PDB file of C-alpha atoms in Angstrom:
ATOM      1  CA  MET O   1      59.748  -0.680  71.208  1.00 42.00           C
ATOM      2  CA  ILE O   2      57.856  -2.946  73.617  1.00 41.00           C
ATOM      3  CA  LYS O   3      61.007  -3.394  75.710  1.00 41.00           C
ATOM      4  CA  SER O   4      61.313   0.424  75.990  1.00 39.00           C
ATOM      5  CA  LEU O   5      57.694   0.709  77.083  1.00 31.00           C
ATOM      6  CA  LEU O   6      58.206  -1.956  79.756  1.00 34.00           C
ATOM      7  CA  VAL O   7      61.282  -0.165  81.100  1.00 37.00           C
ATOM      8  CA  PHE O   8      59.350   3.124  81.148  1.00 35.00           C
ATOM      9  CA  ALA O   9      56.370   1.498  82.920  1.00 35.00           C
ATOM     10  CA  ALA O  10      58.666  -0.074  85.522  1.00 37.00           C
ATOM     11  CA  CYS O  11      60.209   3.316  86.243  1.00 39.00           C
ATOM     12  CA  ALA O  12      56.985   5.352  86.209  1.00 37.00           C
ATOM     13  CA  ALA O  13      55.865   4.577  89.773  1.00 38.00           C
ATOM     14  CA  PRO O  14      59.147   5.600  91.434  1.00 41.00           C
ATOM     15  CA  LEU O  15      59.247   8.757  89.303  1.00 38.00           C
ATOM     16  CA  ALA O  16      55.723   9.651  90.414  1.00 43.00           C
ATOM     17  CA  ALA O  17      56.727   9.271  94.084  1.00 46.00           C
ATOM     18  CA  LEU O  18      59.806  11.434  93.546  1.00 47.00           C
ATOM     19  CA  ALA O  19      57.677  14.117  91.900  1.00 52.00           C
ATOM     20  CA  ALA O  20      55.612  14.543  95.077  1.00 75.00           C
ATOM     21  CA  ASP O  21      55.618  17.880  96.865  1.00 90.00           C
ATOM     22  CA  PRO O  22      58.689  17.785  99.160  1.00 94.00           C
ATOM     23  CA  VAL O  23      56.715  19.646 101.852  1.00 94.00           C
ATOM     24  CA  LEU O  24      54.072  16.904 101.770  1.00 96.00           C
ATOM     25  CA  ALA O  25      56.748  14.187 101.927  1.00 94.00           C
ATOM     26  CA  ALA O  26      58.319  15.881 104.965  1.00 94.00           C
ATOM     27  CA  ARG O  27      54.961  16.320 106.710  1.00 96.00           C
ATOM     28  CA  ASP O  28      54.099  12.669 106.112  1.00 95.00           C
ATOM     29  CA  ALA O  29      57.475  11.558 107.480  1.00 93.00           C
ATOM     30  CA  SER O  30      56.955  13.785 110.539  1.00 95.00           C
ATOM     31  CA  TRP O  31      53.787  11.816 111.429  1.00 94.00           C
ATOM     32  CA  ASN O  32      55.913   8.918 112.763  1.00 91.00           C
ATOM     33  CA  LEU O  33      58.430  11.099 114.582  1.00 93.00           C
ATOM     34  CA  LEU O  34      55.718  13.135 116.314  1.00 94.00           C
ATOM     35  CA  ARG O  35      53.932   9.961 117.416  1.00 92.00           C
ATOM     36  CA  GLN O  36      57.189   8.578 118.818  1.00 91.00           C
ATOM     37  CA  GLN O  37      57.708  11.802 120.765  1.00 92.00           C
ATOM     38  CA  ALA O  38      54.026  11.959 121.790  1.00 91.00           C
ATOM     39  CA  ASP O  39      54.124  15.585 120.628  1.00 95.00           C
ATOM     40  CA  VAL O  40      50.401  16.241 120.949  1.00 96.00           C
ATOM     41  CA  ALA O  41      50.731  19.974 120.215  1.00 97.00           C
ATOM     42  CA  ALA O  42      52.549  19.390 116.913  1.00 97.00           C
ATOM     43  CA  LEU O  43      50.182  16.566 115.950  1.00 97.00           C
ATOM     44  CA  ASP O  44      47.247  18.864 116.681  1.00 98.00           C
ATOM     45  CA  ARG O  45      48.569  21.209 113.976  1.00 97.00           C
ATOM     46  CA  LEU O  46      49.303  18.348 111.538  1.00 97.00           C
ATOM     47  CA  ILE O  47      45.907  16.636 111.828  1.00 98.00           C
ATOM     48  CA  ASP O  48      42.667  17.983 110.359  1.00 98.00           C
ATOM     49  CA  PRO O  49      39.764  18.560 112.796  1.00 97.00           C
ATOM     50  CA  GLY O  50      37.795  15.811 110.990  1.00 97.00           C
ATOM     51  CA  PHE O  51      40.676  13.286 111.194  1.00 98.00           C
ATOM     52  CA  VAL O  52      39.732   9.591 111.325  1.00 98.00           C
ATOM     53  CA  LEU O  53      42.250   6.907 112.335  1.00 97.00           C
ATOM     54  CA  VAL O  54      41.451   3.242 111.705  1.00 97.00           C
ATOM     55  CA  HIS O  55      43.830   0.987 113.633  1.00 92.00           C
ATOM     56  CA  SER O  56      44.910  -2.453 112.446  1.00 91.00           C
ATOM     57  CA  ASP O  57      42.494  -4.066 114.934  1.00 90.00           C
ATOM     58  CA  GLY O  58      39.555  -2.118 113.484  1.00 93.00           C
ATOM     59  CA  LYS O  59      39.370   0.419 116.314  1.00 94.00           C
ATOM     60  CA  VAL O  60      38.308   3.851 115.037  1.00 97.00           C
ATOM     61  CA  GLN O  61      39.485   7.074 116.642  1.00 96.00           C
ATOM     62  CA  HIS O  62      38.851  10.698 115.831  1.00 98.00           C
ATOM     63  CA  LYS O  63      41.330  13.507 116.389  1.00 98.00           C
ATOM     64  CA  ALA O  64      40.382  14.409 119.981  1.00 97.00           C
ATOM     65  CA  ASP O  65      40.283  10.756 121.107  1.00 95.00           C
ATOM     66  CA  TYR O  66      43.598   9.933 119.465  1.00 94.00           C
ATOM     67  CA  LEU O  67      45.426  12.940 120.921  1.00 96.00           C
ATOM     68  CA  ALA O  68      43.936  12.325 124.379  1.00 94.00           C
ATOM     69  CA  ASP O  69      45.092   8.684 124.298  1.00 90.00           C
ATOM     70  CA  LEU O  70      48.548   9.677 123.133  1.00 90.00           C
ATOM     71  CA  SER O  71      48.903  12.233 125.927  1.00 91.00           C
ATOM     72  CA  THR O  72      48.214   9.576 128.614  1.00 89.00           C
ATOM     73  CA  ARG O  73      51.346   7.666 127.507  1.00 82.00           C
ATOM     74  CA  LYS O  74      49.496   4.346 127.993  1.00 82.00           C
ATOM     75  CA  ARG O  75      51.002   3.598 124.599  1.00 80.00           C
ATOM     76  CA  VAL O  76      54.654   4.458 124.158  1.00 86.00           C
ATOM     77  CA  ASN O  77      55.783   4.191 120.552  1.00 83.00           C
ATOM     78  CA  GLY O  78      59.219   2.750 119.922  1.00 86.00           C
ATOM     79  CA  GLU O  79      60.625   2.259 116.460  1.00 88.00           C
ATOM     80  CA  ILE O  80      58.425   3.282 113.540  1.00 91.00           C
ATOM     81  CA  ARG O  81      60.133   2.731 110.197  1.00 92.00           C
ATOM     82  CA  ASN O  82      58.445   3.105 106.814  1.00 93.00           C
ATOM     83  CA  GLU O  83      59.304   1.065 103.736  1.00 95.00           C
ATOM     84  CA  GLY O  84      58.180   1.347 100.134  1.00 95.00           C
ATOM     85  CA  VAL O  85      56.414   4.671 100.561  1.00 95.00           C
ATOM     86  CA  ALA O  86      54.523   5.922  97.492  1.00 96.00           C
ATOM     87  CA  ILE O  87      52.927   9.362  97.352  1.00 96.00           C
ATOM     88  CA  ARG O  88      50.337  10.165  94.703  1.00 96.00           C
ATOM     89  CA  GLU O  89      48.995  13.694  94.437  1.00 96.00           C
ATOM     90  CA  TYR O  90      45.631  14.611  92.942  1.00 95.00           C
ATOM     91  CA  GLY O  91      45.559  18.410  93.040  1.00 94.00           C
ATOM     92  CA  ASP O  92      44.895  19.428  96.658  1.00 95.00           C
ATOM     93  CA  MET O  93      44.572  15.797  97.806  1.00 97.00           C
ATOM     94  CA  ALA O  94      47.232  13.106  98.161  1.00 97.00           C
ATOM     95  CA  VAL O  95      47.329   9.419  99.069  1.00 97.00           C
ATOM     96  CA  VAL O  96      50.360   7.875 100.755  1.00 97.00           C
ATOM     97  CA  ASN O  97      50.814   4.093 100.855  1.00 97.00           C
ATOM     98  CA  GLY O  98      53.571   1.978 102.299  1.00 97.00           C
ATOM     99  CA  THR O  99      54.605  -0.528 104.928  1.00 96.00           C
ATOM    100  CA  SER O 100      55.397   0.446 108.495  1.00 94.00           C
ATOM    101  CA  VAL O 101      57.522  -1.610 110.889  1.00 94.00           C
ATOM    102  CA  GLN O 102      56.632  -0.684 114.459  1.00 91.00           C
ATOM    103  CA  SER O 103      57.247  -1.554 118.072  1.00 89.00           C
ATOM    104  CA  ALA O 104      55.638  -0.087 121.167  1.00 87.00           C
ATOM    105  CA  LEU O 105      54.527  -0.649 124.739  1.00 87.00           C
ATOM    106  CA  THR O 106      50.799  -0.594 125.398  1.00 85.00           C
ATOM    107  CA  ASP O 107      49.870  -0.658 129.079  1.00 86.00           C
ATOM    108  CA  GLY O 108      53.424  -1.848 129.734  1.00 87.00           C
ATOM    109  CA  LYS O 109      53.170  -4.795 127.326  1.00 91.00           C
ATOM    110  CA  PRO O 110      55.551  -4.867 124.347  1.00 92.00           C
ATOM    111  CA  TRP O 111      54.351  -5.571 120.823  1.00 88.00           C
ATOM    112  CA  ASN O 112      55.656  -5.205 117.287  1.00 88.00           C
ATOM    113  CA  GLY O 113      54.554  -5.813 113.735  1.00 91.00           C
ATOM    114  CA  ARG O 114      54.493  -4.911 110.087  1.00 95.00           C
ATOM    115  CA  PHE O 115      51.551  -2.912 108.799  1.00 94.00           C
ATOM    116  CA  ARG O 116      50.385  -1.701 105.407  1.00 97.00           C
ATOM    117  CA  PHE O 117      49.124   1.853 105.647  1.00 97.00           C
ATOM    118  CA  THR O 118      47.124   4.376 103.673  1.00 98.00           C
ATOM    119  CA  ARG O 119      47.136   8.032 104.650  1.00 98.00           C
ATOM    120  CA  VAL O 120      45.065  10.745 103.007  1.00 98.00           C
ATOM    121  CA  TRP O 121      46.251  14.357 103.004  1.00 98.00           C
ATOM    122  CA  VAL O 122      44.365  17.471 101.901  1.00 98.00           C
ATOM    123  CA  LYS O 123      45.842  20.892 101.224  1.00 96.00           C
ATOM    124  CA  ARG O 124      43.900  23.492 103.222  1.00 94.00           C
ATOM    125  CA  GLY O 125      44.938  27.137 103.419  1.00 93.00           C
ATOM    126  CA  GLY O 126      48.144  26.246 101.584  1.00 93.00           C
ATOM    127  CA  GLU O 127      49.162  23.533 104.111  1.00 95.00           C
ATOM    128  CA  TRP O 128      48.921  19.771 103.922  1.00 97.00           C
ATOM    129  CA  VAL O 129      46.811  18.305 106.754  1.00 98.00           C
ATOM    130  CA  LEU O 130      46.219  14.633 107.518  1.00 98.00           C
ATOM    131  CA  VAL O 131      42.537  13.722 107.208  1.00 98.00           C
ATOM    132  CA  SER O 132      42.633   9.923 107.435  1.00 98.00           C
ATOM    133  CA  SER O 133      44.970   7.068 108.284  1.00 98.00           C
ATOM    134  CA  HIS O 134      44.306   3.340 108.073  1.00 98.00           C
ATOM    135  CA  SER O 135      46.586   0.387 108.798  1.00 96.00           C
ATOM    136  CA  SER O 136      46.313  -3.370 108.375  1.00 96.00           C
ATOM    137  CA  ARG O 137      48.624  -5.879 110.001  1.00 94.00           C
ATOM    138  CA  VAL O 138      50.712  -7.847 107.506  1.00 93.00           C
ATOM    139  CA  ALA O 139      50.268 -11.596 108.007  1.00 84.00           C
ATOM    140  CA  GLU O 140      53.351 -13.652 108.886  1.00 77.00           C
ATOM    141  CA  GLY O 141      55.345 -14.265 105.720  1.00 71.00           C
ATOM    142  CA  GLY O 142      53.340 -11.607 103.827  1.00 62.00           C
TER     143      GLY O 142
END
């Protein structure tokens, strides 16, 4: 009996992620692609007007600031690959956690890293919109 409960508990988290709204999963995945393409118009539709982005260095940006920076192409995103993504829905709100492996050029200088992220989505007018994103750099060996 205990062995069965442990097997069920080990499987519960992946099952919860698979049960997520496929539209939400697709919208969350599009976040990286749209940033790579610097598609400001599409990101404008994806991001809530009250959006807050907390970068791994602690810098805070709101929607207008983030989109303006992206449109300058001072930062050119390269690879952005997510690992271990988990989506948990709570009615019209969802939290997405995972690890992101990224590379980019900022002011012509290359950088890369691994980051843990948390994104918060809210369903408004029947559509999922991104209201907050936070990332923390993963320490070497972490």
